[in-house]
Short mmCIF file of C-alpha atoms in Angstrom, two decimals:
data_model
loop_
_atom_site.label_atom_id
_atom_site.label_comp_id
_atom_site.label_asym_id
_atom_site.label_seq_id
_atom_site.Cartn_x
_atom_site.Cartn_y
_atom_site.Cartn_z
CA MET B 1259 -55.41 -23.53 61.12
CA PHE B 1260 -59.17 -23.84 60.70
CA ASP B 1261 -61.68 -26.62 60.12
CA TYR B 1262 -64.48 -26.92 57.63
CA CYS B 1263 -66.99 -29.58 56.61
CA LEU B 1264 -67.07 -30.99 53.08
CA LEU B 1265 -70.50 -32.47 52.32
CA LEU B 1266 -70.44 -35.76 50.41
CA ILE B 1267 -73.48 -37.59 49.01
CA ASP B 1268 -73.19 -41.32 48.31
CA PRO B 1269 -75.26 -43.25 45.69
CA HIS B 1270 -77.91 -43.98 48.35
CA LYS B 1271 -78.34 -40.23 48.97
CA HIS B 1272 -76.77 -40.36 52.41
CA VAL B 1273 -75.04 -37.12 53.36
CA PHE B 1274 -71.70 -37.23 55.15
CA CYS B 1275 -69.59 -34.47 56.59
CA ALA B 1276 -65.94 -35.03 55.77
CA HIS B 1277 -63.90 -33.12 58.33
CA GLN B 1278 -61.22 -31.06 56.58
CA GLU B 1279 -58.38 -29.00 57.94
CA SER B 1280 -56.62 -26.14 56.21
CA SER B 1281 -53.77 -23.82 57.16
CA ARG B 1282 -55.41 -20.68 55.71
CA PRO B 1283 -58.62 -19.56 54.04
CA GLY B 1284 -58.66 -19.39 50.27
CA ASN B 1285 -57.68 -15.93 49.02
CA ILE B 1286 -57.75 -15.36 45.28
CA ALA B 1287 -55.90 -12.04 45.58
CA ASP B 1288 -52.97 -13.74 47.34
CA ASP B 1289 -52.96 -16.59 44.83
CA PHE B 1290 -52.97 -14.20 41.87
CA GLY B 1291 -50.30 -12.13 43.61
CA ALA B 1292 -48.11 -15.23 43.64
CA LEU B 1293 -48.42 -15.31 39.85
CA VAL B 1294 -47.12 -11.75 39.67
CA ASP B 1295 -44.17 -12.36 41.98
CA GLY B 1296 -43.37 -15.88 40.81
CA GLN B 1297 -43.28 -15.10 37.08
CA ARG B 1298 -43.47 -18.81 36.22
CA PHE B 1299 -46.60 -18.88 34.08
CA GLY B 1300 -48.25 -16.82 31.37
CA ASP B 1301 -49.13 -16.82 27.70
CA VAL B 1302 -47.18 -13.72 26.65
CA THR B 1303 -43.94 -12.02 27.66
CA VAL B 1304 -43.84 -8.28 28.32
CA LYS B 1305 -40.40 -6.70 28.07
CA VAL B 1306 -39.93 -3.59 30.20
CA GLY B 1307 -36.41 -2.18 30.24
CA ASP B 1308 -34.08 -5.04 31.12
CA LYS B 1309 -36.84 -7.09 32.77
CA ARG B 1310 -39.27 -9.62 31.30
CA PHE B 1311 -42.66 -10.41 32.79
CA ARG B 1312 -44.75 -13.48 32.03
CA VAL B 1313 -48.42 -12.47 32.02
CA TYR B 1314 -51.82 -13.69 30.93
CA LYS B 1315 -53.29 -11.64 28.10
CA GLY B 1316 -56.86 -12.29 29.20
CA ILE B 1317 -56.30 -10.88 32.69
CA LEU B 1318 -54.58 -7.73 31.45
CA ALA B 1319 -57.13 -7.23 28.66
CA SER B 1320 -60.05 -7.57 31.07
CA ARG B 1321 -58.67 -4.77 33.25
CA SER B 1322 -57.34 -2.38 30.62
CA PRO B 1323 -58.87 -1.47 27.24
CA VAL B 1324 -55.41 -0.37 26.12
CA PHE B 1325 -53.93 -3.80 26.80
CA ALA B 1326 -56.99 -5.36 25.15
CA ALA B 1327 -56.37 -3.38 21.94
CA MET B 1328 -52.65 -4.13 22.07
CA PHE B 1329 -53.11 -7.89 22.37
CA GLU B 1330 -55.86 -7.94 19.76
CA HIS B 1331 -53.44 -6.30 17.32
CA THR B 1332 -50.64 -8.77 18.08
CA MET B 1333 -53.00 -11.70 17.49
CA LYS B 1334 -54.32 -10.33 14.20
CA GLU B 1335 -50.83 -9.59 12.92
CA LYS B 1336 -49.53 -12.92 14.26
CA ILE B 1337 -46.75 -11.08 16.04
CA LYS B 1338 -44.41 -13.07 18.25
CA SER B 1339 -45.65 -13.30 21.85
CA VAL B 1340 -43.21 -10.71 23.20
CA VAL B 1341 -44.53 -7.19 23.77
CA THR B 1342 -42.13 -4.33 24.51
CA ILE B 1343 -43.30 -1.48 26.73
CA VAL B 1344 -41.46 1.82 27.02
CA ASP B 1345 -41.89 4.86 29.29
CA VAL B 1346 -42.56 2.67 32.36
CA GLU B 1347 -39.89 1.53 34.80
CA PRO B 1348 -39.75 -2.22 35.60
CA ASP B 1349 -40.57 -1.75 39.30
CA VAL B 1350 -43.56 0.42 38.40
CA PHE B 1351 -44.79 -2.11 35.84
CA HIS B 1352 -44.45 -4.85 38.47
CA GLU B 1353 -46.79 -2.94 40.78
CA LEU B 1354 -49.12 -2.17 37.87
CA LEU B 1355 -49.35 -5.92 37.29
CA ARG B 1356 -49.94 -6.52 41.00
CA TYR B 1357 -52.89 -4.13 40.92
CA ILE B 1358 -54.30 -5.67 37.73
CA TYR B 1359 -54.14 -9.16 39.26
CA THR B 1360 -55.04 -8.40 42.88
CA ASP B 1361 -56.43 -4.85 43.31
CA LYS B 1362 -53.49 -4.23 45.66
CA VAL B 1363 -50.33 -2.13 45.44
CA GLN B 1364 -47.11 -2.21 47.42
CA ASN B 1365 -45.01 0.94 48.01
CA LEU B 1366 -47.89 3.15 46.88
CA THR B 1367 -46.60 6.32 48.52
CA ALA B 1368 -43.18 6.02 46.89
CA LEU B 1369 -44.54 5.10 43.45
CA ALA B 1370 -47.76 7.13 43.41
CA TYR B 1371 -46.75 9.57 40.67
CA GLN B 1372 -45.27 6.92 38.38
CA LEU B 1373 -48.18 4.55 38.93
CA PHE B 1374 -50.63 7.37 38.26
CA ALA B 1375 -48.93 7.96 34.90
CA ALA B 1376 -49.00 4.24 34.08
CA ALA B 1377 -52.65 3.94 35.10
CA ASP B 1378 -53.48 6.90 32.87
CA LYS B 1379 -51.55 5.38 29.96
CA TYR B 1380 -53.34 2.03 30.25
CA ASP B 1381 -56.73 3.52 31.21
CA ILE B 1382 -57.09 1.86 34.61
CA GLY B 1383 -59.36 4.35 36.33
CA THR B 1384 -59.55 2.73 39.76
CA LEU B 1385 -55.75 2.72 40.06
CA LYS B 1386 -55.65 6.38 39.03
CA THR B 1387 -58.10 7.15 41.82
CA LEU B 1388 -56.00 5.22 44.34
CA CYS B 1389 -52.82 7.04 43.29
CA ARG B 1390 -54.54 10.43 43.30
CA MET B 1391 -55.74 9.82 46.86
CA SER B 1392 -52.20 8.91 47.94
CA ILE B 1393 -50.69 11.98 46.26
CA LEU B 1394 -53.21 14.35 47.83
CA ALA B 1395 -52.95 12.69 51.25
CA ASN B 1396 -49.19 13.34 51.26
CA ILE B 1397 -49.18 16.79 49.70
CA SER B 1398 -47.00 19.53 51.19
CA THR B 1399 -45.59 22.89 50.14
CA GLU B 1400 -42.41 21.05 49.13
CA ASN B 1401 -44.11 18.69 46.66
CA ALA B 1402 -47.20 20.67 45.63
CA THR B 1403 -45.58 21.73 42.36
CA ASP B 1404 -45.02 18.04 41.54
CA ALA B 1405 -48.73 17.40 42.04
CA LEU B 1406 -49.58 20.36 39.80
CA LYS B 1407 -47.25 19.14 37.06
CA CYS B 1408 -48.76 15.65 37.27
CA ALA B 1409 -52.30 17.02 37.14
CA ASP B 1410 -51.46 19.27 34.20
CA LEU B 1411 -49.73 16.53 32.22
CA HIS B 1412 -52.58 14.06 32.67
CA LEU B 1413 -55.42 16.59 32.51
CA ASP B 1414 -56.60 15.69 36.01
CA SER B 1415 -58.75 18.59 37.14
CA GLU B 1416 -59.56 17.02 40.51
CA MET B 1417 -55.92 16.75 41.54
CA LYS B 1418 -55.24 20.26 40.26
CA GLN B 1419 -58.11 21.88 42.13
CA HIS B 1420 -57.31 20.09 45.40
CA THR B 1421 -53.66 21.15 45.11
CA LEU B 1422 -54.53 24.79 44.45
CA LYS B 1423 -56.92 24.71 47.40
CA PHE B 1424 -54.11 23.38 49.59
CA LEU B 1425 -51.79 26.15 48.39
CA ARG B 1426 -54.38 28.82 49.18
CA LYS B 1427 -54.63 27.50 52.74
CA ASN B 1428 -50.83 27.51 53.10
CA SER B 1429 -50.02 30.74 51.29
CA GLY B 1430 -47.72 31.94 54.09
CA SER B 1431 -45.29 29.06 53.60
CA LEU B 1432 -45.67 29.30 49.85
CA LEU B 1433 -44.43 32.89 49.69
CA ALA B 1434 -41.05 31.76 51.02
CA MET B 1435 -41.00 28.89 48.55
CA THR B 1436 -41.33 31.25 45.57
CA GLU B 1437 -37.88 32.61 46.39
CA THR B 1438 -36.15 29.24 45.99
CA ALA B 1439 -34.20 27.97 42.96
CA GLY B 1440 -36.69 25.12 42.60
CA TRP B 1441 -39.54 27.57 42.20
CA LYS B 1442 -37.58 29.59 39.64
CA ALA B 1443 -37.08 26.44 37.56
CA PHE B 1444 -40.77 25.56 37.90
CA GLU B 1445 -41.72 29.09 36.85
CA LEU B 1446 -39.57 28.86 33.72
CA THR B 1447 -40.73 25.38 32.70
CA PHE B 1448 -44.41 25.66 33.63
CA PRO B 1449 -45.23 29.39 33.49
CA HIS B 1450 -48.99 28.80 33.17
CA LEU B 1451 -49.01 26.75 36.38
CA ALA B 1452 -46.86 29.29 38.19
CA ILE B 1453 -49.40 31.97 37.31
CA GLU B 1454 -52.21 29.83 38.75
CA VAL B 1455 -50.25 29.34 41.97
CA LEU B 1456 -49.63 33.07 42.31
CA LYS B 1457 -53.32 33.73 41.70
CA ALA B 1458 -54.13 31.24 44.45
CA ILE B 1459 -51.86 33.16 46.84
CA VAL B 1460 -53.54 36.46 45.97
CA LYS B 1461 -57.00 34.96 46.57
CA SER B 1462 -56.07 33.53 49.96
#
């Protein structure tokens, strides 16, 4: 609980302090987060897999030029206010919405790769940066190839260079990894990346 003073001015220009009490300070991020979790209000429905999300077009459009173009098209074509999104899982889209509304993300470590892809798709640069930082902060010899694949797919040179630098510093552990079945599959599917990894080992 906390107290604050609400200033009131009567017709005779007398100023009064009306003592007010509140249980918590106002927090717009929390209030907007309630919109994301509550799903009670919105002016358009977004269908993702078997889930439906009620959202406000203006909020999404202000944060993403891709959403802005999408909603502008639906308005011009007078399309029904239901937009279907593919290639994004419902739980990932939920966190994408949370970030758009509040600048916050839950379960970032677990969803970093999927959220990075969604942020890239909808051109939300600050979320991409947040996800990249999480990916690189949790990088290891076991998941470094995942980071390389992500960087290659989304043309993220910063993630790629940081990952290769990590591999150079840990070349001893990496040599053992190149004998595993997982590496063999990576080598077959992404031969150009495998070559870059091997070059990194040689340079170390």
